[in-house]
Amino acid sequence: MLPVVILAGGLATRMKPITEKIPKSLIEVNGKPFILHQLDYLKSQGIQNIVLCIGHLGHMIESLIGDGKALGLNIQYSLDGDKLLGTGGAIKKALPLLSKDFFVLYGDSFLPIYYKDVEDAYVSSKKNALITVIKNNNQWDKSNVEFASGTLIEYNKHPPNERMHYIDYGLSILNQSIFDAYHQNESFDLSDLYHKLSLHDHLAGFETFDRFYEIGSQNGLKETEIYLSKV
């Protein structure tokens, strides 16, 4: 299985005051830090190698998880540093720790999906980037993906069009080559990169049907607690 990058460096302003003292990944969910739920699930999916992109209070994550050996995992860290790099810039900085192709997962998301199916779809697509999508119809957030008959037509958050009924599910597979145009320590967002790739038919889509869970909001945290209490 490909390695996984977990983006866990954000300021998590929507979850203040909790995140004034701990990073979002360490918010307790059903008796343990959220990141441990993520790591347990990744291990169950056959994942062994993980890179954590950390920033705000990231040393607390590193202190808890260490090198991951106690969890049966191999974990490395990439630190934003003094400058916030955004989701894209954080991955660019972490590339030396990664293989040619790798998964990307957000640090506040729990995704009940089979990673092997996504990896197989990525290989079959013969493209350098794939994102998972779910039919949304503006239910969980503003739909930002035009997807039809198994084909991703356009990804665009600024602004989405009326044909966009899907949303980015939160798991992707990327090839290092798509970051070649960006400089080390350049700040940029993955959503802008996805938009550019989609316009040139370089972005594949994989449809999933089980909803995502997230702890980026108080309501999302409650829903995630309920879901994880049942699995």
Tab-separated table of C-alpha atoms in Angstrom:
chain	number	residue	atom	x	y	z
A	1	MET	CA	0.000	0.000	0.000
A	2	LEU	CA	1.098	3.539	-0.757
A	3	PRO	CA	2.174	5.821	2.115
A	4	VAL	CA	-0.279	8.355	3.532
A	5	VAL	CA	0.284	12.046	4.166
A	6	ILE	CA	-1.925	13.423	6.934
A	7	LEU	CA	-2.366	17.204	6.830
A	8	ALA	CA	-2.455	18.188	10.496
A	9	GLY	CA	-0.925	21.649	10.554
A	10	GLY	CA	-3.894	24.015	10.449
A	11	LEU	CA	-4.849	26.593	13.076
A	12	ALA	CA	-8.353	25.130	13.528
A	13	THR	CA	-9.908	28.485	14.340
A	14	ARG	CA	-13.470	27.087	14.211
A	15	MET	CA	-12.689	24.798	17.131
A	16	LYS	CA	-11.451	27.466	19.538
A	17	PRO	CA	-11.059	27.648	22.478
A	18	ILE	CA	-10.149	23.916	22.471
A	19	THR	CA	-7.476	24.396	19.808
A	20	GLU	CA	-5.797	27.260	21.626
A	21	LYS	CA	-4.144	24.621	23.833
A	22	ILE	CA	-4.011	21.497	21.651
A	23	PRO	CA	-3.918	20.846	17.892
A	24	LYS	CA	-7.156	19.676	16.303
A	25	SER	CA	-5.789	16.159	15.795
A	26	LEU	CA	-5.583	15.721	19.571
A	27	ILE	CA	-9.206	16.590	20.309
A	28	GLU	CA	-10.599	13.721	22.359
A	29	VAL	CA	-13.194	11.579	20.622
A	30	ASN	CA	-14.698	8.698	22.574
A	31	GLY	CA	-11.923	8.619	25.112
A	32	LYS	CA	-8.815	9.064	22.954
A	33	PRO	CA	-7.203	11.646	20.675
A	34	PHE	CA	-8.809	11.734	17.242
A	35	ILE	CA	-5.554	10.990	15.442
A	36	LEU	CA	-5.387	7.583	17.118
A	37	HIS	CA	-8.727	6.689	15.525
A	38	GLN	CA	-7.277	7.680	12.167
A	39	LEU	CA	-4.066	5.717	12.640
A	40	ASP	CA	-5.883	2.604	13.850
A	41	TYR	CA	-8.077	2.691	10.754
A	42	LEU	CA	-5.128	3.230	8.416
A	43	LYS	CA	-3.365	0.242	9.926
A	44	SER	CA	-6.500	-1.868	9.449
A	45	GLN	CA	-6.392	-0.893	5.766
A	46	GLY	CA	-2.872	-2.232	5.338
A	47	ILE	CA	-1.131	1.142	5.561
A	48	GLN	CA	2.235	1.165	7.331
A	49	ASN	CA	4.094	4.313	6.269
A	50	ILE	CA	2.693	7.701	7.282
A	51	VAL	CA	3.991	11.262	7.066
A	52	LEU	CA	2.379	13.827	9.360
A	53	CYS	CA	2.508	17.432	8.137
A	54	ILE	CA	2.368	19.440	11.331
A	55	GLY	CA	2.343	23.111	12.247
A	56	HIS	CA	0.289	24.712	15.027
A	57	LEU	CA	1.242	22.947	18.311
A	58	GLY	CA	2.530	20.055	16.210
A	59	HIS	CA	5.146	19.117	18.793
A	60	MET	CA	2.281	17.795	20.937
A	61	ILE	CA	1.319	15.334	18.189
A	62	GLU	CA	4.920	14.211	17.819
A	63	SER	CA	5.248	13.763	21.580
A	64	LEU	CA	2.192	11.506	21.668
A	65	ILE	CA	2.798	9.424	18.545
A	66	GLY	CA	6.588	9.383	18.245
A	67	ASP	CA	7.894	7.189	15.434
A	68	GLY	CA	4.738	5.084	15.479
A	69	LYS	CA	6.441	1.809	16.352
A	70	ALA	CA	4.260	1.341	19.446
A	71	LEU	CA	1.273	1.421	17.067
A	72	GLY	CA	2.859	-0.919	14.544
A	73	LEU	CA	3.424	1.933	12.106
A	74	ASN	CA	6.313	3.894	10.619
A	75	ILE	CA	5.655	7.615	11.140
A	76	GLN	CA	7.716	10.600	10.022
A	77	TYR	CA	7.087	14.331	10.380
A	78	SER	CA	7.291	17.383	8.157
A	79	LEU	CA	7.056	20.750	9.903
A	80	ASP	CA	5.692	23.884	8.239
A	81	GLY	CA	8.110	26.080	10.138
A	82	ASP	CA	7.622	29.796	10.747
A	83	LYS	CA	5.550	30.256	7.583
A	84	LEU	CA	2.155	28.605	7.108
A	85	LEU	CA	2.461	26.777	3.790
A	86	GLY	CA	-1.143	25.827	3.133
A	87	THR	CA	-2.202	22.311	2.207
A	88	GLY	CA	-0.266	22.274	-1.055
A	89	GLY	CA	2.898	23.866	0.292
A	90	ALA	CA	2.970	21.464	3.239
A	91	ILE	CA	2.901	18.472	0.894
A	92	LYS	CA	5.559	20.000	-1.370
A	93	LYS	CA	7.859	20.307	1.646
A	94	ALA	CA	7.179	16.687	2.663
A	95	LEU	CA	7.954	15.159	-0.754
A	96	PRO	CA	11.500	13.991	0.178
A	97	LEU	CA	9.898	11.685	2.768
A	98	LEU	CA	7.479	10.145	0.273
A	99	SER	CA	7.400	7.664	-2.573
A	100	LYS	CA	6.524	8.709	-6.133
A	101	ASP	CA	2.796	8.210	-5.445
A	102	PHE	CA	1.033	8.701	-2.119
A	103	PHE	CA	-2.340	9.131	-0.418
A	104	VAL	CA	-3.382	12.469	1.102
A	105	LEU	CA	-5.765	12.615	4.078
A	106	TYR	CA	-6.928	15.613	6.107
A	107	GLY	CA	-6.124	15.556	9.791
A	108	ASP	CA	-9.711	16.248	10.842
A	109	SER	CA	-11.415	13.569	8.696
A	110	PHE	CA	-12.497	10.017	9.367
A	111	LEU	CA	-13.279	8.278	6.081
A	112	PRO	CA	-14.912	4.828	6.049
A	113	ILE	CA	-13.482	3.754	2.688
A	114	TYR	CA	-11.364	0.885	1.357
A	115	TYR	CA	-7.983	2.360	0.512
A	116	LYS	CA	-7.031	-0.564	-1.748
A	117	ASP	CA	-10.022	0.170	-4.004
A	118	VAL	CA	-8.909	3.786	-4.312
A	119	GLU	CA	-5.336	2.773	-5.059
A	120	ASP	CA	-6.495	0.337	-7.757
A	121	ALA	CA	-8.652	3.056	-9.346
A	122	TYR	CA	-5.684	5.438	-9.363
A	123	VAL	CA	-3.479	2.925	-11.163
A	124	SER	CA	-6.238	2.187	-13.693
A	125	SER	CA	-6.833	5.899	-14.370
A	126	LYS	CA	-3.261	6.385	-15.693
A	127	LYS	CA	-3.422	9.966	-14.407
A	128	ASN	CA	-1.146	11.714	-11.926
A	129	ALA	CA	-3.899	12.650	-9.481
A	130	LEU	CA	-7.144	11.163	-8.201
A	131	ILE	CA	-9.634	12.463	-5.677
A	132	THR	CA	-12.512	10.636	-4.039
A	133	VAL	CA	-15.949	12.230	-4.439
A	134	ILE	CA	-19.408	11.727	-2.971
A	135	LYS	CA	-22.796	12.975	-4.179
A	136	ASN	CA	-23.547	15.913	-1.972
A	137	ASN	CA	-26.176	18.222	-3.488
A	138	ASN	CA	-24.951	20.927	-1.098
A	139	GLN	CA	-25.840	18.747	1.906
A	140	TRP	CA	-22.622	18.845	3.950
A	141	ASP	CA	-20.983	21.814	2.300
A	142	LYS	CA	-21.117	23.641	-1.019
A	143	SER	CA	-20.758	21.097	-3.838
A	144	ASN	CA	-17.548	21.728	-5.778
A	145	VAL	CA	-17.131	18.833	-8.229
A	146	GLU	CA	-18.755	18.180	-11.591
A	147	PHE	CA	-18.737	14.393	-11.983
A	148	ALA	CA	-20.711	12.294	-14.465
A	149	SER	CA	-20.555	8.691	-15.743
A	150	GLY	CA	-17.426	8.009	-13.711
A	151	THR	CA	-15.563	11.014	-15.112
A	152	LEU	CA	-14.432	14.060	-13.157
A	153	ILE	CA	-15.162	17.041	-15.376
A	154	GLU	CA	-14.212	19.953	-13.146
A	155	TYR	CA	-13.188	20.730	-9.569
A	156	ASN	CA	-13.783	24.340	-8.595
A	157	LYS	CA	-14.430	25.935	-5.205
A	158	HIS	CA	-14.180	29.535	-6.496
A	159	PRO	CA	-16.898	29.563	-7.709
A	160	PRO	CA	-18.623	26.218	-8.252
A	161	ASN	CA	-21.153	25.947	-11.091
A	162	GLU	CA	-24.748	24.702	-11.078
A	163	ARG	CA	-23.716	21.321	-12.548
A	164	MET	CA	-21.635	20.491	-9.475
A	165	HIS	CA	-23.557	17.996	-7.352
A	166	TYR	CA	-20.515	16.235	-5.830
A	167	ILE	CA	-17.991	17.213	-3.202
A	168	ASP	CA	-14.384	16.285	-2.487
A	169	TYR	CA	-14.624	13.363	-0.028
A	170	GLY	CA	-11.229	14.052	1.520
A	171	LEU	CA	-8.930	11.273	0.282
A	172	SER	CA	-6.702	11.593	-2.760
A	173	ILE	CA	-3.715	9.953	-4.421
A	174	LEU	CA	-1.092	12.194	-5.991
A	175	ASN	CA	2.096	11.819	-7.983
A	176	GLN	CA	5.061	13.963	-6.998
A	177	SER	CA	5.318	15.386	-10.528
A	178	ILE	CA	2.215	17.577	-10.096
A	179	PHE	CA	4.169	19.714	-7.629
A	180	ASP	CA	7.045	20.464	-10.029
A	181	ALA	CA	5.764	23.948	-10.880
A	182	TYR	CA	5.842	25.046	-7.235
A	183	HIS	CA	8.833	26.207	-5.211
A	184	GLN	CA	9.912	24.810	-1.869
A	185	ASN	CA	8.366	26.846	0.974
A	186	GLU	CA	5.787	28.357	-1.403
A	187	SER	CA	2.360	28.676	0.174
A	188	PHE	CA	-0.535	27.344	-1.896
A	189	ASP	CA	-3.751	25.410	-1.504
A	190	LEU	CA	-4.504	21.927	-2.822
A	191	SER	CA	-7.918	23.071	-4.049
A	192	ASP	CA	-6.281	25.471	-6.504
A	193	LEU	CA	-4.009	22.704	-7.780
A	194	TYR	CA	-6.969	20.342	-8.191
A	195	HIS	CA	-8.811	23.011	-10.177
A	196	LYS	CA	-5.902	23.440	-12.588
A	197	LEU	CA	-5.506	19.696	-13.026
A	198	SER	CA	-9.211	19.205	-13.708
A	199	LEU	CA	-9.217	21.841	-16.454
A	200	HIS	CA	-6.585	19.830	-18.338
A	201	ASP	CA	-8.223	16.427	-17.723
A	202	HIS	CA	-5.405	15.384	-15.398
A	203	LEU	CA	-7.602	14.705	-12.351
A	204	ALA	CA	-9.414	11.381	-11.963
A	205	GLY	CA	-12.404	10.826	-9.683
A	206	PHE	CA	-13.439	7.850	-7.566
A	207	GLU	CA	-17.022	7.830	-6.320
A	208	THR	CA	-17.762	6.572	-2.832
A	209	PHE	CA	-21.145	6.215	-1.145
A	210	ASP	CA	-20.506	6.133	2.630
A	211	ARG	CA	-20.491	9.635	4.078
A	212	PHE	CA	-17.415	11.247	5.598
A	213	TYR	CA	-17.015	12.406	9.194
A	214	GLU	CA	-14.997	15.388	10.399
A	215	ILE	CA	-14.095	17.192	13.593
A	216	GLY	CA	-13.581	20.639	12.069
A	217	SER	CA	-16.797	21.956	13.619
A	218	GLN	CA	-18.737	21.355	16.815
A	219	ASN	CA	-21.567	19.646	14.941
A	220	GLY	CA	-19.109	17.544	12.975
A	221	LEU	CA	-17.409	16.489	16.200
A	222	LYS	CA	-20.715	15.321	17.678
A	223	GLU	CA	-21.558	13.296	14.550
A	224	THR	CA	-18.096	11.744	14.524
A	225	GLU	CA	-18.379	10.758	18.187
A	226	ILE	CA	-21.692	9.024	17.486
A	227	TYR	CA	-20.308	7.179	14.458
A	228	LEU	CA	-17.070	6.040	16.120
A	229	SER	CA	-18.968	4.834	19.175
A	230	LYS	CA	-20.696	2.290	16.936
A	231	VAL	CA	-17.699	0.890	15.036
